[in-house]
PDB file of C-alpha atoms in Angstrom:
ATOM      1  CA  UNK A   1       0.000   0.000   0.000  1.00  0.00           C
ATOM      2  CA  UNK A   2       1.259   3.445  -0.900  1.00  0.00           C
ATOM      3  CA  UNK A   3       1.325   5.550   2.240  1.00  0.00           C
ATOM      4  CA  UNK A   4       3.179   8.073   4.340  1.00  0.00           C
ATOM      5  CA  UNK A   5       3.217   8.008   8.119  1.00  0.00           C
ATOM      6  CA  UNK A   6       4.034  10.991  10.301  1.00  0.00           C
ATOM      7  CA  UNK A   7       5.466  10.846  13.791  1.00  0.00           C
ATOM      8  CA  UNK A   8       7.049  13.104  16.354  1.00  0.00           C
ATOM      9  CA  UNK A   9       4.153  15.279  17.376  1.00  0.00           C
ATOM     10  CA  UNK A  10       3.460  16.164  20.981  1.00  0.00           C
ATOM     11  CA  UNK A  11       3.128  18.868  23.587  1.00  0.00           C
ATOM     12  CA  UNK A  12       5.836  21.510  23.679  1.00  0.00           C
ATOM     13  CA  UNK A  13       6.204  24.833  25.450  1.00  0.00           C
ATOM     14  CA  UNK A  14       6.331  28.123  23.534  1.00  0.00           C
ATOM     15  CA  UNK A  15       9.841  28.703  22.301  1.00  0.00           C
ATOM     16  CA  UNK A  16      10.582  25.006  22.261  1.00  0.00           C
ATOM     17  CA  UNK A  17      11.522  22.653  19.441  1.00  0.00           C
ATOM     18  CA  UNK A  18      10.153  19.515  17.898  1.00  0.00           C
ATOM     19  CA  UNK A  19      11.157  17.336  14.958  1.00  0.00           C
ATOM     20  CA  UNK A  20       8.514  15.665  12.871  1.00  0.00           C
ATOM     21  CA  UNK A  21       9.297  12.659  10.724  1.00  0.00           C
ATOM     22  CA  UNK A  22       7.507  11.233   7.738  1.00  0.00           C
ATOM     23  CA  UNK A  23       8.234   7.752   6.491  1.00  0.00           C
ATOM     24  CA  UNK A  24       7.116   6.568   3.089  1.00  0.00           C
ATOM     25  CA  UNK A  25       6.174   3.035   2.146  1.00  0.00           C
ATOM     26  CA  UNK A  26       4.892   1.436  -1.013  1.00  0.00           C
ATOM     27  CA  UNK A  27       6.768   3.890  -3.194  1.00  0.00           C
ATOM     28  CA  UNK A  28      10.249   5.312  -3.607  1.00  0.00           C
ATOM     29  CA  UNK A  29      10.440   8.615  -1.772  1.00  0.00           C
ATOM     30  CA  UNK A  30      13.406   9.752  -3.863  1.00  0.00           C
ATOM     31  CA  UNK A  31      11.164   9.967  -6.930  1.00  0.00           C
ATOM     32  CA  UNK A  32       8.823  12.560  -5.459  1.00  0.00           C
ATOM     33  CA  UNK A  33       8.859  16.070  -4.136  1.00  0.00           C
ATOM     34  CA  UNK A  34       7.128  16.344  -0.797  1.00  0.00           C
ATOM     35  CA  UNK A  35       5.184  18.864   1.237  1.00  0.00           C
ATOM     36  CA  UNK A  36       3.967  19.577   4.744  1.00  0.00           C
ATOM     37  CA  UNK A  37       0.486  20.963   5.275  1.00  0.00           C
ATOM     38  CA  UNK A  38      -0.975  21.861   8.643  1.00  0.00           C
ATOM     39  CA  UNK A  39      -4.421  22.445  10.045  1.00  0.00           C
ATOM     40  CA  UNK A  40      -5.029  24.398  13.222  1.00  0.00           C
ATOM     41  CA  UNK A  41      -7.956  23.252  15.365  1.00  0.00           C
ATOM     42  CA  UNK A  42     -11.235  24.090  13.635  1.00  0.00           C
ATOM     43  CA  UNK A  43      -9.434  25.881  10.795  1.00  0.00           C
ATOM     44  CA  UNK A  44      -8.611  25.268   7.162  1.00  0.00           C
ATOM     45  CA  UNK A  45      -5.565  23.798   5.479  1.00  0.00           C
ATOM     46  CA  UNK A  46      -2.292  25.711   5.324  1.00  0.00           C
ATOM     47  CA  UNK A  47       0.632  24.684   3.137  1.00  0.00           C
ATOM     48  CA  UNK A  48       3.899  25.246   5.006  1.00  0.00           C
ATOM     49  CA  UNK A  49       6.822  23.665   3.167  1.00  0.00           C
ATOM     50  CA  UNK A  50       8.019  21.879   0.028  1.00  0.00           C
ATOM     51  CA  UNK A  51      11.174  20.014  -0.917  1.00  0.00           C
ATOM     52  CA  UNK A  52      12.303  18.645  -4.259  1.00  0.00           C
ATOM     53  CA  UNK A  53      13.638  15.131  -4.768  1.00  0.00           C
ATOM     54  CA  UNK A  54      17.276  16.150  -4.438  1.00  0.00           C
ATOM     55  CA  UNK A  55      16.652  18.774  -1.732  1.00  0.00           C
ATOM     56  CA  UNK A  56      17.968  21.367  -4.144  1.00  0.00           C
ATOM     57  CA  UNK A  57      14.856  23.506  -3.803  1.00  0.00           C
ATOM     58  CA  UNK A  58      13.014  24.078  -0.542  1.00  0.00           C
ATOM     59  CA  UNK A  59      10.194  26.550   0.018  1.00  0.00           C
ATOM     60  CA  UNK A  60       8.532  27.734   3.196  1.00  0.00           C
ATOM     61  CA  UNK A  61       5.412  29.663   4.033  1.00  0.00           C
ATOM     62  CA  UNK A  62       6.146  33.075   5.507  1.00  0.00           C
ATOM     63  CA  UNK A  63       4.506  31.935   8.747  1.00  0.00           C
ATOM     64  CA  UNK A  64       7.307  29.409   9.405  1.00  0.00           C
ATOM     65  CA  UNK A  65      10.261  30.799   7.448  1.00  0.00           C
ATOM     66  CA  UNK A  66      13.367  31.086   9.591  1.00  0.00           C
ATOM     67  CA  UNK A  67      11.949  28.787  12.270  1.00  0.00           C
ATOM     68  CA  UNK A  68      11.231  25.531  10.436  1.00  0.00           C
ATOM     69  CA  UNK A  69      13.698  23.474   8.399  1.00  0.00           C
ATOM     70  CA  UNK A  70      12.666  20.755   5.995  1.00  0.00           C
ATOM     71  CA  UNK A  71      15.052  17.983   5.001  1.00  0.00           C
ATOM     72  CA  UNK A  72      14.964  14.494   3.616  1.00  0.00           C
ATOM     73  CA  UNK A  73      16.972  11.284   3.672  1.00  0.00           C
ATOM     74  CA  UNK A  74      16.080   9.353   0.546  1.00  0.00           C
ATOM     75  CA  UNK A  75      18.143   6.361   1.648  1.00  0.00           C
ATOM     76  CA  UNK A  76      15.870   6.055   4.670  1.00  0.00           C
ATOM     77  CA  UNK A  77      12.742   6.919   2.686  1.00  0.00           C
ATOM     78  CA  UNK A  78      12.126   9.679   5.205  1.00  0.00           C
ATOM     79  CA  UNK A  79      11.343  13.354   5.486  1.00  0.00           C
ATOM     80  CA  UNK A  80      12.000  15.586   8.475  1.00  0.00           C
ATOM     81  CA  UNK A  81      10.540  18.873   9.658  1.00  0.00           C
ATOM     82  CA  UNK A  82      12.615  20.561  12.350  1.00  0.00           C
ATOM     83  CA  UNK A  83      10.468  23.113  14.136  1.00  0.00           C
ATOM     84  CA  UNK A  84      12.155  25.686  16.365  1.00  0.00           C
ATOM     85  CA  UNK A  85      10.937  28.729  18.269  1.00  0.00           C
ATOM     86  CA  UNK A  86       7.466  27.266  18.390  1.00  0.00           C
ATOM     87  CA  UNK A  87       4.518  29.559  19.014  1.00  0.00           C
ATOM     88  CA  UNK A  88       0.976  29.020  20.202  1.00  0.00           C
ATOM     89  CA  UNK A  89      -0.222  29.521  16.629  1.00  0.00           C
ATOM     90  CA  UNK A  90       1.830  26.538  15.448  1.00  0.00           C
ATOM     91  CA  UNK A  91      -0.611  24.273  17.258  1.00  0.00           C
ATOM     92  CA  UNK A  92      -2.058  22.084  14.526  1.00  0.00           C
ATOM     93  CA  UNK A  93      -2.264  18.698  12.909  1.00  0.00           C
ATOM     94  CA  UNK A  94       0.695  18.375  10.562  1.00  0.00           C
ATOM     95  CA  UNK A  95       0.297  16.340   7.394  1.00  0.00           C
ATOM     96  CA  UNK A  96       3.057  14.938   5.232  1.00  0.00           C
ATOM     97  CA  UNK A  97       1.919  15.002   1.612  1.00  0.00           C
ATOM     98  CA  UNK A  98       3.319  13.541  -1.575  1.00  0.00           C
ATOM     99  CA  UNK A  99       3.542  15.899  -4.515  1.00  0.00           C
ATOM    100  CA  UNK A 100       2.689  14.137  -7.745  1.00  0.00           C
ATOM    101  CA  UNK A 101       4.773  15.911 -10.338  1.00  0.00           C
ATOM    102  CA  UNK A 102       3.674  19.406  -9.359  1.00  0.00           C
ATOM    103  CA  UNK A 103       0.059  18.720 -10.268  1.00  0.00           C
ATOM    104  CA  UNK A 104      -1.522  17.188  -7.189  1.00  0.00           C
ATOM    105  CA  UNK A 105      -1.096  16.408  -3.525  1.00  0.00           C
ATOM    106  CA  UNK A 106      -2.015  12.778  -3.983  1.00  0.00           C
ATOM    107  CA  UNK A 107      -0.949  10.899  -0.857  1.00  0.00           C
ATOM    108  CA  UNK A 108      -1.629  12.294   2.621  1.00  0.00           C
ATOM    109  CA  UNK A 109      -0.550  10.873   5.928  1.00  0.00           C
ATOM    110  CA  UNK A 110      -2.918  10.551   8.848  1.00  0.00           C
ATOM    111  CA  UNK A 111      -1.325  13.562  10.507  1.00  0.00           C
ATOM    112  CA  UNK A 112       0.558  14.151  13.722  1.00  0.00           C
ATOM    113  CA  UNK A 113      -0.629  16.625  16.333  1.00  0.00           C
ATOM    114  CA  UNK A 114       1.583  19.396  17.642  1.00  0.00           C
ATOM    115  CA  UNK A 115       0.382  21.345  20.651  1.00  0.00           C
ATOM    116  CA  UNK A 116       2.288  24.418  21.746  1.00  0.00           C
ATOM    117  CA  UNK A 117       1.230  25.451  25.213  1.00  0.00           C
ATOM    118  CA  UNK A 118       2.678  26.384  28.552  1.00  0.00           C
TER     119      UNK A 118
ATOM    120  CA  UNK B   1       0.973  34.885  -2.701  1.00  0.00           C
ATOM    121  CA  UNK B   2      -2.044  33.922  -4.766  1.00  0.00           C
ATOM    122  CA  UNK B   3      -5.242  34.261  -2.792  1.00  0.00           C
ATOM    123  CA  UNK B   4      -7.947  31.649  -3.309  1.00  0.00           C
ATOM    124  CA  UNK B   5     -11.512  32.561  -2.428  1.00  0.00           C
ATOM    125  CA  UNK B   6     -14.035  29.790  -2.105  1.00  0.00           C
ATOM    126  CA  UNK B   7     -17.803  30.100  -1.948  1.00  0.00           C
ATOM    127  CA  UNK B   8     -20.043  29.349  -0.295  1.00  0.00           C
ATOM    128  CA  UNK B   9     -18.412  28.692   3.064  1.00  0.00           C
ATOM    129  CA  UNK B  10     -21.118  26.155   3.801  1.00  0.00           C
ATOM    130  CA  UNK B  11     -24.178  24.653   2.200  1.00  0.00           C
ATOM    131  CA  UNK B  12     -26.901  22.176   2.979  1.00  0.00           C
ATOM    132  CA  UNK B  13     -28.487  20.073   0.264  1.00  0.00           C
ATOM    133  CA  UNK B  14     -30.577  16.973  -0.123  1.00  0.00           C
ATOM    134  CA  UNK B  15     -29.576  13.597  -1.425  1.00  0.00           C
ATOM    135  CA  UNK B  16     -29.703  13.689  -5.210  1.00  0.00           C
ATOM    136  CA  UNK B  17     -29.207  17.449  -5.464  1.00  0.00           C
ATOM    137  CA  UNK B  18     -26.663  19.017  -7.762  1.00  0.00           C
ATOM    138  CA  UNK B  19     -24.090  20.942  -5.747  1.00  0.00           C
ATOM    139  CA  UNK B  20     -21.657  23.547  -7.016  1.00  0.00           C
ATOM    140  CA  UNK B  21     -18.696  25.041  -5.194  1.00  0.00           C
ATOM    141  CA  UNK B  22     -16.649  27.833  -6.692  1.00  0.00           C
ATOM    142  CA  UNK B  23     -13.083  28.914  -6.218  1.00  0.00           C
ATOM    143  CA  UNK B  24     -11.621  32.167  -7.487  1.00  0.00           C
ATOM    144  CA  UNK B  25      -7.944  33.048  -7.747  1.00  0.00           C
ATOM    145  CA  UNK B  26      -6.835  36.651  -7.522  1.00  0.00           C
ATOM    146  CA  UNK B  27      -4.585  36.123 -10.523  1.00  0.00           C
ATOM    147  CA  UNK B  28      -4.524  33.681 -13.412  1.00  0.00           C
ATOM    148  CA  UNK B  29      -3.397  30.158 -12.582  1.00  0.00           C
ATOM    149  CA  UNK B  30      -4.051  28.487 -15.952  1.00  0.00           C
ATOM    150  CA  UNK B  31      -5.632  25.132 -15.048  1.00  0.00           C
ATOM    151  CA  UNK B  32      -3.382  24.447 -12.048  1.00  0.00           C
ATOM    152  CA  UNK B  33      -6.098  23.781  -9.536  1.00  0.00           C
ATOM    153  CA  UNK B  34      -7.149  20.773  -7.498  1.00  0.00           C
ATOM    154  CA  UNK B  35     -10.039  19.888  -5.233  1.00  0.00           C
ATOM    155  CA  UNK B  36      -9.754  17.990  -1.966  1.00  0.00           C
ATOM    156  CA  UNK B  37     -12.332  16.397   0.271  1.00  0.00           C
ATOM    157  CA  UNK B  38     -11.854  16.210   4.012  1.00  0.00           C
ATOM    158  CA  UNK B  39     -14.211  14.216   6.169  1.00  0.00           C
ATOM    159  CA  UNK B  40     -14.423  14.921   9.872  1.00  0.00           C
ATOM    160  CA  UNK B  41     -11.340  13.746  11.723  1.00  0.00           C
ATOM    161  CA  UNK B  42      -9.649  12.464   8.585  1.00  0.00           C
ATOM    162  CA  UNK B  43      -6.867  13.564   6.274  1.00  0.00           C
ATOM    163  CA  UNK B  44      -7.809  15.335   3.057  1.00  0.00           C
ATOM    164  CA  UNK B  45      -8.242  13.268  -0.071  1.00  0.00           C
ATOM    165  CA  UNK B  46      -7.514  14.274  -3.638  1.00  0.00           C
ATOM    166  CA  UNK B  47     -10.634  14.376  -5.818  1.00  0.00           C
ATOM    167  CA  UNK B  48      -9.693  16.361  -8.906  1.00  0.00           C
ATOM    168  CA  UNK B  49      -6.432  17.715 -10.269  1.00  0.00           C
ATOM    169  CA  UNK B  50      -5.539  19.994 -13.163  1.00  0.00           C
ATOM    170  CA  UNK B  51      -9.012  21.554 -12.900  1.00  0.00           C
ATOM    171  CA  UNK B  52     -10.968  18.672 -14.390  1.00  0.00           C
ATOM    172  CA  UNK B  53      -9.055  15.397 -14.144  1.00  0.00           C
ATOM    173  CA  UNK B  54     -10.757  12.915 -11.877  1.00  0.00           C
ATOM    174  CA  UNK B  55      -8.422  11.070  -9.536  1.00  0.00           C
ATOM    175  CA  UNK B  56      -8.510   7.311  -9.858  1.00  0.00           C
ATOM    176  CA  UNK B  57     -11.187   5.750  -7.692  1.00  0.00           C
ATOM    177  CA  UNK B  58     -13.187   8.949  -7.237  1.00  0.00           C
ATOM    178  CA  UNK B  59     -16.877   8.618  -8.181  1.00  0.00           C
ATOM    179  CA  UNK B  60     -17.841  10.142 -11.493  1.00  0.00           C
ATOM    180  CA  UNK B  61     -20.482  12.347  -9.855  1.00  0.00           C
ATOM    181  CA  UNK B  62     -17.590  14.659  -9.005  1.00  0.00           C
ATOM    182  CA  UNK B  63     -16.405  16.951 -11.768  1.00  0.00           C
ATOM    183  CA  UNK B  64     -14.375  20.105 -12.116  1.00  0.00           C
ATOM    184  CA  UNK B  65     -14.238  22.916 -14.615  1.00  0.00           C
ATOM    185  CA  UNK B  66     -12.822  26.367 -15.189  1.00  0.00           C
ATOM    186  CA  UNK B  67      -9.602  28.052 -16.161  1.00  0.00           C
ATOM    187  CA  UNK B  68      -7.645  31.187 -15.439  1.00  0.00           C
ATOM    188  CA  UNK B  69      -9.200  32.576 -12.287  1.00  0.00           C
ATOM    189  CA  UNK B  70     -12.587  30.897 -11.898  1.00  0.00           C
ATOM    190  CA  UNK B  71     -13.100  27.250 -11.075  1.00  0.00           C
ATOM    191  CA  UNK B  72     -15.974  25.014 -10.104  1.00  0.00           C
ATOM    192  CA  UNK B  73     -16.410  21.708  -8.337  1.00  0.00           C
ATOM    193  CA  UNK B  74     -19.716  20.027  -9.089  1.00  0.00           C
ATOM    194  CA  UNK B  75     -21.307  17.059  -7.386  1.00  0.00           C
ATOM    195  CA  UNK B  76     -23.965  15.936  -9.837  1.00  0.00           C
ATOM    196  CA  UNK B  77     -26.055  13.919  -7.401  1.00  0.00           C
ATOM    197  CA  UNK B  78     -25.215  14.438  -3.745  1.00  0.00           C
ATOM    198  CA  UNK B  79     -24.840  11.300  -1.659  1.00  0.00           C
ATOM    199  CA  UNK B  80     -24.836  10.908   2.130  1.00  0.00           C
ATOM    200  CA  UNK B  81     -21.138   9.998   2.084  1.00  0.00           C
ATOM    201  CA  UNK B  82     -20.319  13.359   0.452  1.00  0.00           C
ATOM    202  CA  UNK B  83     -20.775  15.114   3.778  1.00  0.00           C
ATOM    203  CA  UNK B  84     -17.374  16.773   4.157  1.00  0.00           C
ATOM    204  CA  UNK B  85     -15.405  19.982   3.788  1.00  0.00           C
ATOM    205  CA  UNK B  86     -14.053  20.678   0.318  1.00  0.00           C
ATOM    206  CA  UNK B  87     -10.948  22.722  -0.410  1.00  0.00           C
ATOM    207  CA  UNK B  88      -9.453  24.050  -3.593  1.00  0.00           C
ATOM    208  CA  UNK B  89      -5.671  24.297  -3.926  1.00  0.00           C
ATOM    209  CA  UNK B  90      -3.692  26.205  -6.514  1.00  0.00           C
ATOM    210  CA  UNK B  91      -0.527  24.475  -7.676  1.00  0.00           C
ATOM    211  CA  UNK B  92       0.499  27.174 -10.106  1.00  0.00           C
ATOM    212  CA  UNK B  93       3.108  28.765  -7.872  1.00  0.00           C
ATOM    213  CA  UNK B  94       4.650  28.786  -4.411  1.00  0.00           C
ATOM    214  CA  UNK B  95       3.486  29.377  -1.799  1.00  0.00           C
ATOM    215  CA  UNK B  96       0.726  26.909  -2.511  1.00  0.00           C
ATOM    216  CA  UNK B  97      -2.560  28.287  -1.252  1.00  0.00           C
ATOM    217  CA  UNK B  98      -5.847  26.686  -0.318  1.00  0.00           C
ATOM    218  CA  UNK B  99      -9.309  28.116  -0.390  1.00  0.00           C
ATOM    219  CA  UNK B 100     -10.893  28.541   3.025  1.00  0.00           C
ATOM    220  CA  UNK B 101     -13.096  25.497   2.554  1.00  0.00           C
ATOM    221  CA  UNK B 102     -16.747  24.724   1.919  1.00  0.00           C
ATOM    222  CA  UNK B 103     -18.592  22.583   4.418  1.00  0.00           C
ATOM    223  CA  UNK B 104     -21.228  20.436   2.740  1.00  0.00           C
ATOM    224  CA  UNK B 105     -24.057  19.065   4.826  1.00  0.00           C
ATOM    225  CA  UNK B 106     -26.418  16.439   3.531  1.00  0.00           C
ATOM    226  CA  UNK B 107     -29.979  16.960   4.749  1.00  0.00           C
TER     227      UNK B 107
END
């Protein structure tokens, strides 16, 4: 089965750090660009980051730029989102999403919940 | 960033009704638009990509149309299992941007 599974979410204090992981199975991660999308409680979807297959190009939403770092390890079929200087407004479910050749977000993980609170 | 405006924000319709959701971009995005369905407590699911291409496995009652700045998702005959929130997403440029969502209730 083609799927991605996120992990690493949890409760963290404002200003703290967390690293999310996304592991792919059923397909070769190195063949696809990937994204992270988040959803705050009761809110809509927000794209936050994108990385190409070789990691040559990485984009961030303004809301996380300078605080979040996206990376990947194709040998481990994994993607990582390092989140620093976390704020209350980063509280959300974070989804790892496969990018099908720049035309669709076709595979979504089940999400991992990040709660930023003191 | 390209702003995507979806309407309506919510709607209620009966089983068998034809339902239309619109999405407007504040600048031209060719046909680089997709539609996603999110059921309560679940991850979003791809329905339509490139404006009108139906994702494999998605029922044919879903269809998409439009180009440039104005796009439409149509459900030709609403079913109980279509109760969900629907989002458009432009994949024309970064940052990718979603519409604010349309919550569809089935009476």
